[in-house]
Amino acid sequence: LYGLPGTGKTEFVKFLAGKLGKRLLVKRCSDLESMYVGETEKNIAEAFREAERSQRILFIDEADTFFTNRESANRSWEISRTNELLTQMENFRGIFICCTNLKSLLDDAAHRRFAFKIEFMPLKPEHRVMMYQKYFHFSKPMSFEEQGLVANLDMLTPGDMRAVADSKRSGSGANSR
């Protein structure tokens, strides 16, 4: 899954896991990366083994960290880390999902190994209004003018809406529409 930050990639993975009745095994850079040579590759292999043993969906967020384009790699460990991930992907008998905001940085071989490549886009105008109403429950319906203002906010994502809603709940946001 790829697209701009806040477009709902991670939330979609959680939703999908729920629909499939499976638990997620979430791995981030801090879970897999090691300062010792060869340890990152071991951590990657262990993540795949753990997901297979527990029959969980393996989810790597910000996957561009690990799928370094080998042609532009500056260090040997960048290549071996990518190689390990590619090899593990080929042999994994479960569901493996990655998210990135930086699809263009991924190694070409990674692109080929994913069965689905789904782009997440900012909200369409009609969805901006629906999302706005979802996050900001008002006692009266939005006026046609207010709906037009929200619909015309380009590049708005669900993450943007959530950030504003969270800031309002914590008291750091304004108290008006």
PDB file of C-alpha atoms in Angstrom:
ATOM      1  CA  LEU A   1       0.000   0.000   0.000  1.00  0.00           C
ATOM      2  CA  TYR A   2       1.399   3.378  -0.916  1.00  0.00           C
ATOM      3  CA  GLY A   3       0.363   6.999  -0.904  1.00  0.00           C
ATOM      4  CA  LEU A   4       0.567  10.282   0.924  1.00  0.00           C
ATOM      5  CA  PRO A   5       0.827  10.295   4.718  1.00  0.00           C
ATOM      6  CA  GLY A   6      -2.547  10.198   6.441  1.00  0.00           C
ATOM      7  CA  THR A   7      -4.469   8.576   3.586  1.00  0.00           C
ATOM      8  CA  GLY A   8      -5.454   5.561   5.695  1.00  0.00           C
ATOM      9  CA  LYS A   9      -2.995   2.838   4.706  1.00  0.00           C
ATOM     10  CA  THR A  10      -2.343   1.597   8.239  1.00  0.00           C
ATOM     11  CA  GLU A  11      -6.002   1.875   9.218  1.00  0.00           C
ATOM     12  CA  PHE A  12      -6.918  -0.171   6.144  1.00  0.00           C
ATOM     13  CA  VAL A  13      -4.517  -2.940   7.212  1.00  0.00           C
ATOM     14  CA  LYS A  14      -6.195  -3.046  10.643  1.00  0.00           C
ATOM     15  CA  PHE A  15      -9.626  -3.116   8.988  1.00  0.00           C
ATOM     16  CA  LEU A  16      -8.561  -5.911   6.630  1.00  0.00           C
ATOM     17  CA  ALA A  17      -7.176  -8.004   9.479  1.00  0.00           C
ATOM     18  CA  GLY A  18     -10.489  -7.651  11.298  1.00  0.00           C
ATOM     19  CA  LYS A  19     -12.472  -8.661   8.218  1.00  0.00           C
ATOM     20  CA  LEU A  20     -10.242 -11.703   7.726  1.00  0.00           C
ATOM     21  CA  GLY A  21     -10.445 -12.626  11.407  1.00  0.00           C
ATOM     22  CA  LYS A  22      -6.655 -12.531  11.718  1.00  0.00           C
ATOM     23  CA  ARG A  23      -4.332 -10.816  14.149  1.00  0.00           C
ATOM     24  CA  LEU A  24      -1.600  -8.470  12.979  1.00  0.00           C
ATOM     25  CA  LEU A  25       2.095  -8.793  13.616  1.00  0.00           C
ATOM     26  CA  VAL A  26       3.313  -5.223  13.178  1.00  0.00           C
ATOM     27  CA  LYS A  27       7.007  -4.633  12.598  1.00  0.00           C
ATOM     28  CA  ARG A  28       8.626  -1.230  12.349  1.00  0.00           C
ATOM     29  CA  CYS A  29      12.182  -0.110  11.791  1.00  0.00           C
ATOM     30  CA  SER A  30      12.845  -0.078  15.538  1.00  0.00           C
ATOM     31  CA  ASP A  31      11.782  -3.737  15.740  1.00  0.00           C
ATOM     32  CA  LEU A  32      13.964  -4.977  12.894  1.00  0.00           C
ATOM     33  CA  GLU A  33      16.940  -2.647  12.507  1.00  0.00           C
ATOM     34  CA  SER A  34      20.118  -3.408  14.435  1.00  0.00           C
ATOM     35  CA  MET A  35      23.410  -1.601  14.693  1.00  0.00           C
ATOM     36  CA  TYR A  36      25.238  -4.932  14.430  1.00  0.00           C
ATOM     37  CA  VAL A  37      26.113  -6.412  11.051  1.00  0.00           C
ATOM     38  CA  GLY A  38      23.851  -9.313  10.158  1.00  0.00           C
ATOM     39  CA  GLU A  39      21.405  -8.789  13.032  1.00  0.00           C
ATOM     40  CA  THR A  40      18.869  -6.892  10.921  1.00  0.00           C
ATOM     41  CA  GLU A  41      18.708  -9.810   8.510  1.00  0.00           C
ATOM     42  CA  LYS A  42      18.191 -12.203  11.446  1.00  0.00           C
ATOM     43  CA  ASN A  43      15.424  -9.977  12.818  1.00  0.00           C
ATOM     44  CA  ILE A  44      13.704  -9.910   9.419  1.00  0.00           C
ATOM     45  CA  ALA A  45      13.868 -13.726   9.153  1.00  0.00           C
ATOM     46  CA  GLU A  46      12.514 -14.087  12.689  1.00  0.00           C
ATOM     47  CA  ALA A  47       9.596 -11.741  11.927  1.00  0.00           C
ATOM     48  CA  PHE A  48       8.547 -13.969   9.023  1.00  0.00           C
ATOM     49  CA  ARG A  49       8.946 -17.141  11.141  1.00  0.00           C
ATOM     50  CA  GLU A  50       6.892 -15.605  13.959  1.00  0.00           C
ATOM     51  CA  ALA A  51       4.119 -14.561  11.561  1.00  0.00           C
ATOM     52  CA  GLU A  52       4.015 -18.024  10.013  1.00  0.00           C
ATOM     53  CA  ARG A  53       4.008 -19.828  13.386  1.00  0.00           C
ATOM     54  CA  SER A  54       1.237 -17.615  14.788  1.00  0.00           C
ATOM     55  CA  GLN A  55      -0.656 -17.403  11.489  1.00  0.00           C
ATOM     56  CA  ARG A  56      -0.757 -13.630  11.756  1.00  0.00           C
ATOM     57  CA  ILE A  57      -0.684 -11.080   8.977  1.00  0.00           C
ATOM     58  CA  LEU A  58       2.836  -9.671   8.845  1.00  0.00           C
ATOM     59  CA  PHE A  59       2.703  -5.907   8.422  1.00  0.00           C
ATOM     60  CA  ILE A  60       5.767  -3.735   7.875  1.00  0.00           C
ATOM     61  CA  ASP A  61       4.998  -0.042   8.134  1.00  0.00           C
ATOM     62  CA  GLU A  62       7.285   2.461   6.385  1.00  0.00           C
ATOM     63  CA  ALA A  63       8.695  -0.405   4.324  1.00  0.00           C
ATOM     64  CA  ASP A  64      10.847   1.919   2.205  1.00  0.00           C
ATOM     65  CA  THR A  65      13.315   1.701   5.105  1.00  0.00           C
ATOM     66  CA  PHE A  66      14.017  -1.929   4.222  1.00  0.00           C
ATOM     67  CA  PHE A  67      13.504  -2.134   0.477  1.00  0.00           C
ATOM     68  CA  THR A  68      16.484   0.031  -0.439  1.00  0.00           C
ATOM     69  CA  ASN A  69      17.020   0.179  -4.176  1.00  0.00           C
ATOM     70  CA  ARG A  70      20.119  -1.995  -4.466  1.00  0.00           C
ATOM     71  CA  GLU A  71      21.407  -0.094  -7.496  1.00  0.00           C
ATOM     72  CA  SER A  72      21.663   3.093  -5.466  1.00  0.00           C
ATOM     73  CA  ALA A  73      22.768   1.453  -2.180  1.00  0.00           C
ATOM     74  CA  ASN A  74      25.878   2.930  -0.610  1.00  0.00           C
ATOM     75  CA  ARG A  75      26.643   0.153   1.879  1.00  0.00           C
ATOM     76  CA  SER A  76      26.723  -3.628   1.643  1.00  0.00           C
ATOM     77  CA  TRP A  77      24.271  -4.028   4.543  1.00  0.00           C
ATOM     78  CA  GLU A  78      21.639  -2.060   2.602  1.00  0.00           C
ATOM     79  CA  ILE A  79      21.873  -4.678  -0.131  1.00  0.00           C
ATOM     80  CA  SER A  80      21.882  -7.681   2.208  1.00  0.00           C
ATOM     81  CA  ARG A  81      18.907  -6.312   4.159  1.00  0.00           C
ATOM     82  CA  THR A  82      16.899  -5.905   0.944  1.00  0.00           C
ATOM     83  CA  ASN A  83      18.004  -9.365  -0.269  1.00  0.00           C
ATOM     84  CA  GLU A  84      16.871 -10.947   2.992  1.00  0.00           C
ATOM     85  CA  LEU A  85      13.460  -9.334   2.789  1.00  0.00           C
ATOM     86  CA  LEU A  86      12.992 -10.362  -0.837  1.00  0.00           C
ATOM     87  CA  THR A  87      13.982 -13.954  -0.074  1.00  0.00           C
ATOM     88  CA  GLN A  88      11.684 -14.134   2.937  1.00  0.00           C
ATOM     89  CA  MET A  89       8.787 -12.735   0.870  1.00  0.00           C
ATOM     90  CA  GLU A  90       9.193 -15.464  -1.738  1.00  0.00           C
ATOM     91  CA  ASN A  91       9.108 -18.259   0.815  1.00  0.00           C
ATOM     92  CA  PHE A  92       6.414 -16.896   3.138  1.00  0.00           C
ATOM     93  CA  ARG A  93       3.151 -18.856   3.218  1.00  0.00           C
ATOM     94  CA  GLY A  94       1.041 -16.170   4.817  1.00  0.00           C
ATOM     95  CA  ILE A  95      -0.245 -12.674   4.221  1.00  0.00           C
ATOM     96  CA  PHE A  96       2.423  -9.990   4.035  1.00  0.00           C
ATOM     97  CA  ILE A  97       1.525  -6.317   3.724  1.00  0.00           C
ATOM     98  CA  CYS A  98       3.762  -3.275   3.538  1.00  0.00           C
ATOM     99  CA  CYS A  99       2.997   0.426   3.597  1.00  0.00           C
ATOM    100  CA  THR A 100       5.100   3.292   2.328  1.00  0.00           C
ATOM    101  CA  ASN A 101       4.813   6.964   1.572  1.00  0.00           C
ATOM    102  CA  LEU A 102       7.833   6.669  -0.729  1.00  0.00           C
ATOM    103  CA  LYS A 103       7.076   3.991  -3.336  1.00  0.00           C
ATOM    104  CA  SER A 104       9.659   5.427  -5.740  1.00  0.00           C
ATOM    105  CA  LEU A 105      12.473   4.461  -3.336  1.00  0.00           C
ATOM    106  CA  LEU A 106      11.642   0.744  -3.359  1.00  0.00           C
ATOM    107  CA  ASP A 107      13.862  -1.752  -5.142  1.00  0.00           C
ATOM    108  CA  ASP A 108      12.435  -2.910  -8.485  1.00  0.00           C
ATOM    109  CA  ALA A 109      12.423  -6.537  -7.331  1.00  0.00           C
ATOM    110  CA  ALA A 110      10.171  -5.568  -4.417  1.00  0.00           C
ATOM    111  CA  HIS A 111       7.663  -4.058  -6.848  1.00  0.00           C
ATOM    112  CA  ARG A 112       7.542  -7.335  -8.760  1.00  0.00           C
ATOM    113  CA  ARG A 113       7.012  -9.496  -5.680  1.00  0.00           C
ATOM    114  CA  PHE A 114       3.860  -7.768  -4.461  1.00  0.00           C
ATOM    115  CA  ALA A 115       0.677  -9.241  -5.944  1.00  0.00           C
ATOM    116  CA  PHE A 116      -1.224  -6.015  -5.299  1.00  0.00           C
ATOM    117  CA  LYS A 117       0.011  -2.438  -5.352  1.00  0.00           C
ATOM    118  CA  ILE A 118      -2.714  -0.122  -4.105  1.00  0.00           C
ATOM    119  CA  GLU A 119      -2.402   3.647  -4.062  1.00  0.00           C
ATOM    120  CA  PHE A 120      -4.188   5.600  -1.351  1.00  0.00           C
ATOM    121  CA  MET A 121      -5.210   9.079  -2.421  1.00  0.00           C
ATOM    122  CA  PRO A 122      -6.416  12.191  -0.598  1.00  0.00           C
ATOM    123  CA  LEU A 123     -10.170  12.398  -0.060  1.00  0.00           C
ATOM    124  CA  LYS A 124     -12.515  13.285  -2.906  1.00  0.00           C
ATOM    125  CA  PRO A 125     -14.651  16.409  -2.309  1.00  0.00           C
ATOM    126  CA  GLU A 126     -17.787  14.461  -1.289  1.00  0.00           C
ATOM    127  CA  HIS A 127     -15.743  12.302   1.091  1.00  0.00           C
ATOM    128  CA  ARG A 128     -14.192  15.382   2.709  1.00  0.00           C
ATOM    129  CA  VAL A 129     -17.657  16.496   3.823  1.00  0.00           C
ATOM    130  CA  MET A 130     -18.584  13.002   5.086  1.00  0.00           C
ATOM    131  CA  MET A 131     -15.307  12.712   7.005  1.00  0.00           C
ATOM    132  CA  TYR A 132     -15.657  16.217   8.425  1.00  0.00           C
ATOM    133  CA  GLN A 133     -19.125  15.365   9.724  1.00  0.00           C
ATOM    134  CA  LYS A 134     -17.805  12.087  11.170  1.00  0.00           C
ATOM    135  CA  TYR A 135     -15.028  13.732  13.155  1.00  0.00           C
ATOM    136  CA  PHE A 136     -16.835  16.903  14.168  1.00  0.00           C
ATOM    137  CA  HIS A 137     -20.306  16.021  15.424  1.00  0.00           C
ATOM    138  CA  PHE A 138     -22.371  19.158  15.490  1.00  0.00           C
ATOM    139  CA  SER A 139     -25.829  19.698  16.951  1.00  0.00           C
ATOM    140  CA  LYS A 140     -27.060  21.175  13.677  1.00  0.00           C
ATOM    141  CA  PRO A 141     -26.385  20.047  10.098  1.00  0.00           C
ATOM    142  CA  MET A 142     -23.694  21.817   8.095  1.00  0.00           C
ATOM    143  CA  SER A 143     -24.976  24.552   5.835  1.00  0.00           C
ATOM    144  CA  PHE A 144     -24.569  24.232   2.080  1.00  0.00           C
ATOM    145  CA  GLU A 145     -21.902  26.964   2.254  1.00  0.00           C
ATOM    146  CA  GLU A 146     -19.959  25.102   4.981  1.00  0.00           C
ATOM    147  CA  GLN A 147     -20.139  21.882   2.975  1.00  0.00           C
ATOM    148  CA  GLY A 148     -18.749  23.752  -0.043  1.00  0.00           C
ATOM    149  CA  LEU A 149     -15.851  25.148   1.983  1.00  0.00           C
ATOM    150  CA  VAL A 150     -14.890  21.703   3.294  1.00  0.00           C
ATOM    151  CA  ALA A 151     -15.332  20.066  -0.125  1.00  0.00           C
ATOM    152  CA  ASN A 152     -12.886  22.559  -1.650  1.00  0.00           C
ATOM    153  CA  LEU A 153     -10.017  21.793   0.760  1.00  0.00           C
ATOM    154  CA  ASP A 154      -7.597  20.115  -1.654  1.00  0.00           C
ATOM    155  CA  MET A 155      -5.299  17.253  -0.637  1.00  0.00           C
ATOM    156  CA  LEU A 156      -7.164  16.655   2.626  1.00  0.00           C
ATOM    157  CA  THR A 157      -6.640  13.204   4.146  1.00  0.00           C
ATOM    158  CA  PRO A 158      -8.382  11.268   6.918  1.00  0.00           C
ATOM    159  CA  GLY A 159      -5.193  11.754   8.951  1.00  0.00           C
ATOM    160  CA  ASP A 160      -5.567  15.528   8.638  1.00  0.00           C
ATOM    161  CA  MET A 161      -9.127  15.308   9.958  1.00  0.00           C
ATOM    162  CA  ARG A 162      -8.062  13.078  12.817  1.00  0.00           C
ATOM    163  CA  ALA A 163      -5.198  15.399  13.806  1.00  0.00           C
ATOM    164  CA  VAL A 164      -7.552  18.372  14.020  1.00  0.00           C
ATOM    165  CA  ALA A 165     -10.158  16.362  15.931  1.00  0.00           C
ATOM    166  CA  ASP A 166      -7.517  15.101  18.374  1.00  0.00           C
ATOM    167  CA  SER A 167      -6.195  18.624  18.944  1.00  0.00           C
ATOM    168  CA  LYS A 168      -9.742  19.852  19.655  1.00  0.00           C
ATOM    169  CA  ARG A 169     -10.289  17.024  22.147  1.00  0.00           C
ATOM    170  CA  SER A 170      -7.050  17.808  23.935  1.00  0.00           C
ATOM    171  CA  GLY A 171      -8.039  21.469  24.184  1.00  0.00           C
ATOM    172  CA  SER A 172      -5.355  22.846  21.890  1.00  0.00           C
ATOM    173  CA  GLY A 173      -7.732  23.483  18.982  1.00  0.00           C
ATOM    174  CA  ALA A 174     -10.225  26.237  18.385  1.00  0.00           C
ATOM    175  CA  ASN A 175     -13.793  25.749  19.610  1.00  0.00           C
ATOM    176  CA  SER A 176     -15.532  26.869  16.432  1.00  0.00           C
ATOM    177  CA  ARG A 177     -16.111  25.496  12.992  1.00  0.00           C
TER     178      ARG A 177
END
